[in-house]
Tab-separated table of C-alpha atoms and ligand atoms in Angstrom:
chain	number	residue	atom	x	y	z
A	1	UNK	CA	4.601	-21.630	-58.160
A	2	UNK	CA	7.871	-23.011	-59.500
A	3	UNK	CA	9.710	-25.644	-57.491
A	4	UNK	CA	13.333	-24.595	-57.266
A	5	UNK	CA	15.730	-26.662	-55.172
A	6	UNK	CA	18.644	-27.795	-57.327
A	7	UNK	CA	19.629	-30.272	-58.548
A	8	UNK	CA	16.459	-32.416	-58.304
A	9	UNK	CA	13.859	-30.420	-56.312
A	10	UNK	CA	14.095	-32.835	-53.411
A	11	UNK	CA	11.794	-31.914	-50.542
A	12	UNK	CA	14.289	-30.867	-47.893
A	13	UNK	CA	13.214	-29.454	-44.532
A	14	UNK	CA	14.026	-25.971	-45.791
A	15	UNK	CA	12.102	-26.485	-49.028
A	16	UNK	CA	9.028	-27.821	-47.183
A	17	UNK	CA	9.101	-24.890	-44.775
A	18	UNK	CA	9.333	-22.408	-47.647
A	19	UNK	CA	6.527	-24.107	-49.542
A	20	UNK	CA	4.235	-23.869	-46.504
A	21	UNK	CA	5.058	-20.167	-46.007
A	22	UNK	CA	4.419	-19.421	-49.690
A	23	UNK	CA	1.160	-21.352	-49.681
A	24	UNK	CA	-0.018	-19.413	-46.631
A	25	UNK	CA	0.813	-16.132	-48.370
A	26	UNK	CA	-1.150	-17.137	-51.462
A	27	UNK	CA	-4.109	-18.397	-49.401
A	28	UNK	CA	-4.245	-15.044	-47.599
A	29	UNK	CA	-4.080	-13.006	-50.795
A	30	UNK	CA	-7.672	-12.250	-51.790
A	31	UNK	CA	-6.581	-11.618	-55.391
A	32	UNK	CA	-5.358	-15.212	-55.803
A	33	UNK	CA	-7.828	-18.007	-56.634
A	34	UNK	CA	-5.624	-20.620	-58.268
A	35	UNK	CA	-2.125	-22.002	-58.349
A	36	UNK	CA	-0.200	-23.900	-61.014
A	37	UNK	CA	2.543	-26.002	-59.481
A	38	UNK	CA	5.454	-26.779	-61.794
A	39	UNK	CA	9.236	-27.161	-61.775
A	40	UNK	CA	11.853	-24.568	-62.609
A	41	UNK	CA	13.901	-27.420	-64.103
A	42	UNK	CA	12.202	-29.188	-67.020
A	43	UNK	CA	13.134	-32.875	-66.722
A	44	UNK	CA	12.612	-33.115	-62.970
A	45	UNK	CA	9.368	-32.203	-61.260
A	46	UNK	CA	10.613	-33.420	-57.868
A	47	UNK	CA	12.789	-36.337	-56.711
A	48	UNK	CA	10.539	-36.645	-53.658
A	49	UNK	CA	11.617	-36.516	-50.061
A	50	UNK	CA	15.207	-35.490	-49.508
A	51	UNK	CA	17.011	-38.690	-48.663
A	52	UNK	CA	19.714	-36.704	-46.854
A	53	UNK	CA	17.045	-35.704	-44.299
A	54	UNK	CA	16.409	-39.386	-43.574
A	55	UNK	CA	19.984	-40.670	-43.417
A	56	UNK	CA	22.418	-40.480	-40.521
A	57	UNK	CA	20.449	-37.864	-38.544
A	58	UNK	CA	19.126	-38.017	-34.986
A	59	UNK	CA	15.552	-38.838	-33.876
A	60	UNK	CA	14.759	-35.181	-33.107
A	61	UNK	CA	15.680	-34.262	-36.676
A	62	UNK	CA	13.575	-37.077	-38.142
A	63	UNK	CA	10.607	-35.914	-36.038
A	64	UNK	CA	11.016	-32.289	-37.134
A	65	UNK	CA	11.299	-33.333	-40.767
A	66	UNK	CA	8.226	-35.559	-40.684
A	67	UNK	CA	6.157	-32.889	-38.940
A	68	UNK	CA	7.106	-30.417	-41.684
A	69	UNK	CA	6.047	-32.914	-44.349
A	70	UNK	CA	2.710	-33.512	-42.619
A	71	UNK	CA	2.215	-29.738	-42.407
A	72	UNK	CA	2.883	-29.326	-46.120
A	73	UNK	CA	0.496	-32.159	-47.034
A	74	UNK	CA	-2.241	-30.738	-44.777
A	75	UNK	CA	-1.839	-27.223	-46.206
A	76	UNK	CA	-1.841	-28.226	-49.849
A	77	UNK	CA	-4.498	-30.950	-49.577
A	78	UNK	CA	-6.867	-28.518	-47.861
A	79	UNK	CA	-6.003	-25.492	-49.965
A	80	UNK	CA	-8.975	-23.323	-50.857
A	81	UNK	CA	-7.238	-22.482	-54.149
A	82	UNK	CA	-7.593	-24.444	-57.353
A	83	UNK	CA	-4.287	-26.288	-57.569
A	84	UNK	CA	-3.161	-27.667	-60.935
A	85	UNK	CA	0.048	-29.696	-61.240
A	86	UNK	CA	1.908	-29.083	-64.507
A	87	UNK	CA	4.299	-32.008	-64.228
A	88	UNK	CA	7.309	-31.252	-66.406
A	89	UNK	CA	9.636	-34.022	-65.287
A	90	UNK	CA	10.176	-37.168	-63.271
A	91	UNK	CA	7.944	-37.350	-60.230
A	92	UNK	CA	8.820	-40.285	-57.967
A	93	UNK	CA	7.591	-40.896	-54.396
A	94	UNK	CA	7.153	-37.549	-52.579
A	95	UNK	CA	7.054	-35.863	-56.019
A	96	UNK	CA	4.096	-38.049	-56.931
A	97	UNK	CA	2.476	-37.378	-53.555
A	98	UNK	CA	2.742	-33.641	-54.175
A	99	UNK	CA	1.005	-34.086	-57.556
A	100	UNK	CA	-1.684	-36.307	-56.042
A	101	UNK	CA	-2.721	-33.642	-53.561
A	102	UNK	CA	-3.403	-31.133	-56.343
A	103	UNK	CA	-6.880	-30.869	-57.881
A	104	UNK	CA	-5.782	-31.750	-61.420
A	105	UNK	CA	-2.635	-33.283	-62.889
A	106	UNK	CA	-1.215	-32.718	-66.379
A	107	UNK	CA	1.909	-34.637	-67.339
A	108	UNK	CA	4.241	-33.707	-70.205
A	109	UNK	CA	4.547	-36.533	-72.704
A	110	UNK	CA	8.108	-37.766	-72.327
A	111	UNK	CA	8.960	-41.407	-71.545
A	112	UNK	CA	11.548	-40.240	-68.990
A	113	UNK	CA	8.866	-38.450	-66.956
A	114	UNK	CA	7.720	-41.326	-64.796
A	115	UNK	CA	5.446	-40.915	-61.804
A	116	UNK	CA	4.516	-43.162	-58.893
A	117	UNK	CA	5.009	-44.047	-55.248
A	118	UNK	CA	8.170	-46.166	-55.563
A	119	UNK	CA	9.000	-46.364	-51.825
A	120	UNK	CA	9.230	-50.170	-51.743
A	121	UNK	CA	12.101	-50.017	-54.256
A	122	UNK	CA	14.061	-48.133	-51.580
A	123	UNK	CA	13.160	-50.735	-48.932
A	124	UNK	CA	10.815	-48.284	-47.206
A	125	UNK	CA	7.051	-48.094	-46.893
A	126	UNK	CA	4.655	-45.382	-48.029
A	127	UNK	CA	2.800	-44.344	-44.857
A	128	UNK	CA	-0.990	-44.639	-44.610
A	129	UNK	CA	-1.703	-41.060	-45.674
A	130	UNK	CA	0.406	-41.415	-48.849
A	131	UNK	CA	-1.560	-44.603	-49.508
A	132	UNK	CA	-4.909	-42.907	-48.750
A	133	UNK	CA	-4.084	-40.080	-51.160
A	134	UNK	CA	-3.289	-42.585	-53.906
A	135	UNK	CA	-6.353	-44.742	-53.232
A	136	UNK	CA	-8.533	-41.606	-53.477
A	137	UNK	CA	-7.100	-41.007	-56.937
A	138	UNK	CA	-6.745	-44.414	-58.611
A	139	UNK	CA	-8.728	-46.785	-56.388
A	140	UNK	CA	-7.799	-49.631	-54.064
A	141	UNK	CA	-6.744	-52.427	-56.425
A	142	UNK	CA	-4.578	-50.261	-58.679
A	143	UNK	CA	-2.976	-48.672	-55.586
A	144	UNK	CA	-2.279	-52.014	-53.947
A	145	UNK	CA	-0.430	-53.227	-57.035
A	146	UNK	CA	1.371	-49.921	-57.651
A	147	UNK	CA	2.446	-49.568	-54.007
A	148	UNK	CA	3.664	-53.130	-53.526
A	149	UNK	CA	5.639	-53.111	-56.771
A	150	UNK	CA	6.811	-49.501	-56.340
A	151	UNK	CA	5.649	-48.798	-59.904
A	152	UNK	CA	6.854	-45.714	-61.718
A	153	UNK	CA	4.418	-45.142	-64.584
A	154	UNK	CA	5.437	-43.577	-67.920
A	155	UNK	CA	2.903	-41.008	-69.240
A	156	UNK	CA	0.534	-43.270	-71.230
A	157	UNK	CA	0.282	-45.762	-68.340
A	158	UNK	CA	-0.095	-43.000	-65.753
A	159	UNK	CA	-3.043	-41.686	-67.768
A	160	UNK	CA	-4.562	-45.124	-68.181
A	161	UNK	CA	-4.450	-45.886	-64.449
A	162	UNK	CA	-5.771	-42.391	-63.582
A	163	UNK	CA	-2.670	-41.161	-61.795
A	164	UNK	CA	-2.751	-38.109	-64.075
A	165	UNK	CA	-5.765	-36.481	-65.734
A	166	UNK	CA	-4.119	-35.480	-68.996
A	167	UNK	CA	-0.925	-36.106	-70.964
A	168	UNK	CA	0.086	-33.365	-73.395
A	169	UNK	CA	3.103	-32.529	-75.591
A	170	UNK	CA	5.788	-30.850	-73.528
A	171	UNK	CA	5.418	-27.492	-75.327
A	172	UNK	CA	1.676	-27.430	-74.568
A	173	UNK	CA	1.994	-28.102	-70.833
A	174	UNK	CA	1.801	-24.567	-69.473
A	175	UNK	CA	-0.944	-23.398	-71.877
A	176	UNK	CA	-3.017	-26.497	-71.059
A	177	UNK	CA	-2.561	-25.807	-67.346
A	178	UNK	CA	-3.884	-22.280	-67.859
A	179	UNK	CA	-6.945	-23.411	-69.812
A	180	UNK	CA	-7.708	-26.087	-67.201
A	181	UNK	CA	-7.363	-23.399	-64.542
A	182	UNK	CA	-9.820	-21.150	-66.415
A	183	UNK	CA	-12.330	-24.010	-66.524
A	184	UNK	CA	-12.039	-24.628	-62.759
A	185	UNK	CA	-12.168	-20.911	-61.941
A	186	UNK	CA	-15.462	-20.606	-63.807
A	187	UNK	CA	-17.089	-22.486	-60.898
A	188	UNK	CA	-18.203	-20.316	-57.944
A	189	UNK	CA	-15.422	-20.525	-55.337
A	190	UNK	CA	-17.577	-21.223	-52.286
A	191	UNK	CA	-19.389	-24.175	-53.898
A	192	UNK	CA	-16.177	-25.700	-55.232
A	193	UNK	CA	-14.312	-25.173	-51.951
A	194	UNK	CA	-17.067	-26.745	-49.827
A	195	UNK	CA	-17.188	-29.708	-52.192
A	196	UNK	CA	-13.416	-30.137	-52.007
A	197	UNK	CA	-13.522	-29.993	-48.203
A	198	UNK	CA	-16.335	-32.550	-48.072
A	199	UNK	CA	-14.473	-34.951	-50.390
A	200	UNK	CA	-11.149	-34.679	-48.561
A	201	UNK	CA	-12.257	-34.417	-44.916
A	202	UNK	CA	-12.151	-38.140	-44.032
A	203	UNK	CA	-8.580	-38.446	-45.356
A	204	UNK	CA	-7.505	-35.275	-43.543
A	205	UNK	CA	-9.149	-36.402	-40.289
A	206	UNK	CA	-7.380	-39.755	-40.546
A	207	UNK	CA	-3.982	-38.067	-40.443
A	208	UNK	CA	-4.922	-35.310	-37.979
A	209	UNK	CA	-6.087	-37.906	-35.440
A	210	UNK	CA	-2.855	-39.861	-35.742
A	211	UNK	CA	-0.313	-37.112	-36.304
A	212	UNK	CA	1.846	-37.762	-33.240
A	213	UNK	CA	1.706	-41.543	-33.579
A	214	UNK	CA	2.619	-41.185	-37.256
A	215	UNK	CA	5.676	-39.101	-36.334
A	216	UNK	CA	6.737	-41.709	-33.772
A	217	UNK	CA	6.255	-44.498	-36.347
A	218	UNK	CA	8.388	-42.677	-38.874
A	219	UNK	CA	11.148	-41.930	-36.350
A	220	UNK	CA	11.389	-45.501	-35.125
A	221	UNK	CA	11.107	-46.952	-38.655
A	222	UNK	CA	13.755	-44.738	-40.206
A	223	UNK	CA	16.098	-45.109	-37.204
A	224	UNK	CA	16.372	-48.877	-37.745
A	225	UNK	CA	19.821	-50.019	-38.854
A	226	UNK	CA	18.302	-52.091	-41.658
A	227	UNK	CA	16.420	-49.074	-43.041
A	228	UNK	CA	19.476	-46.843	-42.800
A	229	UNK	CA	21.432	-49.485	-44.740
A	230	UNK	CA	18.748	-49.693	-47.445
A	231	UNK	CA	18.693	-45.914	-47.865
A	232	UNK	CA	22.491	-45.687	-48.013
A	233	UNK	CA	22.597	-48.431	-50.645
A	234	UNK	CA	19.939	-46.639	-52.693
A	235	UNK	CA	21.878	-43.365	-52.536
A	236	UNK	CA	25.027	-45.207	-53.587
A	237	UNK	CA	23.171	-46.692	-56.562
A	238	UNK	CA	22.040	-43.209	-57.596
A	239	UNK	CA	25.620	-41.965	-57.422
A	240	UNK	CA	27.034	-44.985	-59.301
A	241	UNK	CA	24.504	-44.477	-62.097
A	242	UNK	CA	26.581	-41.452	-63.114
A	243	UNK	CA	29.945	-43.211	-63.404
B	301	LIG	C1	3.725	-50.886	-41.208
B	301	LIG	C2	4.932	-50.050	-40.897
B	301	LIG	C3	4.849	-48.783	-41.671
B	301	LIG	C4	5.816	-47.809	-41.112
B	301	LIG	C5	5.837	-46.609	-41.999
B	301	LIG	C6	6.353	-45.502	-41.251
B	301	LIG	C7	6.977	-44.546	-41.806
B	301	LIG	C8	7.319	-44.502	-43.262
B	301	LIG	C9	8.767	-44.461	-43.484
B	301	LIG	C10	9.304	-43.880	-44.513
B	301	LIG	C11	8.518	-43.235	-45.560
B	301	LIG	C12	9.367	-42.382	-46.419
B	301	LIG	C13	8.636	-41.984	-47.654
B	301	LIG	C14	9.616	-41.553	-48.670
B	301	LIG	C15	9.267	-40.871	-49.727
B	301	LIG	C16	10.264	-40.390	-50.702
B	301	LIG	O1	9.988	-39.494	-51.466
B	301	LIG	S1	11.816	-41.083	-50.712
B	301	LIG	C17	12.640	-40.405	-52.122
B	301	LIG	C18	12.370	-41.259	-53.313
B	301	LIG	N1	12.953	-40.668	-54.486
B	301	LIG	C19	13.481	-41.369	-55.458
B	301	LIG	O2	13.505	-42.575	-55.453
B	301	LIG	C20	14.098	-40.602	-56.590
B	301	LIG	C21	15.565	-40.781	-56.631
B	301	LIG	N2	16.159	-39.976	-57.672
B	301	LIG	C22	16.111	-40.302	-58.963
B	301	LIG	O3	15.528	-41.283	-59.383
B	301	LIG	C23	16.862	-39.391	-59.902
B	301	LIG	O4	17.740	-38.621	-59.153
B	301	LIG	C24	15.946	-38.451	-60.718
B	301	LIG	C25	14.997	-37.665	-59.830
B	301	LIG	C26	15.144	-39.260	-61.749
B	301	LIG	C27	16.828	-37.438	-61.475
B	301	LIG	O5	17.781	-38.133	-62.236
B	301	LIG	P1	19.088	-37.352	-62.780
B	301	LIG	O6	18.683	-36.100	-63.445
B	301	LIG	O7	19.868	-38.348	-63.570
B	301	LIG	O8	19.865	-36.892	-61.466
B	301	LIG	P2	20.798	-37.791	-60.518
B	301	LIG	O9	20.163	-39.112	-60.275
B	301	LIG	O10	22.168	-37.778	-61.068
B	301	LIG	O11	20.723	-36.965	-59.165
B	301	LIG	C28	21.442	-35.752	-58.977
B	301	LIG	C29	21.879	-35.672	-57.530
B	301	LIG	O12	20.696	-35.632	-56.699
B	301	LIG	C30	20.740	-36.663	-55.717
B	301	LIG	N3	19.374	-37.098	-55.439
B	301	LIG	C31	18.498	-37.645	-56.268
B	301	LIG	N4	17.310	-37.889	-55.656
B	301	LIG	C32	17.454	-37.479	-54.369
B	301	LIG	C33	16.584	-37.463	-53.236
B	301	LIG	N5	15.324	-37.905	-53.274
B	301	LIG	N6	17.079	-36.987	-52.083
B	301	LIG	C34	18.356	-36.510	-52.000
B	301	LIG	N7	19.230	-36.494	-53.038
B	301	LIG	C35	18.779	-36.980	-54.225
B	301	LIG	C36	21.577	-37.750	-56.390
B	301	LIG	O13	22.103	-38.625	-55.447
B	301	LIG	C37	22.634	-36.918	-57.082
B	301	LIG	O14	23.563	-36.512	-56.087
B	301	LIG	P3	25.127	-36.364	-56.402
B	301	LIG	O15	25.210	-35.310	-57.464
B	301	LIG	O16	25.593	-37.717	-56.896
B	301	LIG	O17	25.740	-35.979	-55.108
């Protein structure tokens, strides 16, 4: 599945909705057992959540957006397919989250392709289920440091901390993803799927139990004037970077 939402594959409401529909289609197709997630645009895997969905909108919109993001996370995290992320570009915040919920992550070796949950740099906070997903991957101490500092790791550091499973030359990314997929598909589906469910259930239950409260938290957090100001300033900085 190729992410395709120009210019930076930000996760807009429309993009999230389409991703969920496509995932459902693949899950229901008996001929499909695995999925490689990559970007149509080498250089950018995904810029994360679409900041335009979180700026200057009304509470009903924020609630709808957050629910769609939860839905996407729940679908992909619980997918019965083998999901391999072939990360061919920068992968900040929501882009990193999307990689973390795959079964295996391969990052192309390019110093510009950084990955991490950098929310604090925007003056916002990664919610508990982003944090849980990261802790499940790299452990508590490394997550605490990475989350507080909003670290974006270049490939060698991402590998060292365990945020990705492999770093490969850019021209080997897709072939490596296919050989990793072959290795995972050699395992009987039912045994692998039950194991995945068992490993992920506590994290899934944590969100499912608190879904509505989490939406309310997000809406009230993002509606604050101070948060709106931080997001606007961050967007301005992104725009100024060009000039
Ligand atoms: C205890 C209390 C707890 C309460 C908690 C409750 C709730 C939690 C609240 C909030 C949680 C929110 C979680 C948020 C997660 C996110 O994912 S936020 C998004 C973070 N993303 C980023 O920081 C990445 C920003 N982008 C970049 O760094 C770069 O754009 C790039 C991806 C590296 C690509 O660089 P480059 O190729 O140079 O492209 P440009 O920077 O020039 O960008 C092109 C245009 O795209 C716009 N853009 C970039 N990123 C985004 C984005 N994420 N959303 C929307 N738009 C984006 C950029 O402004 C450019 O636009 P123009 O062409 O200038 O119009």
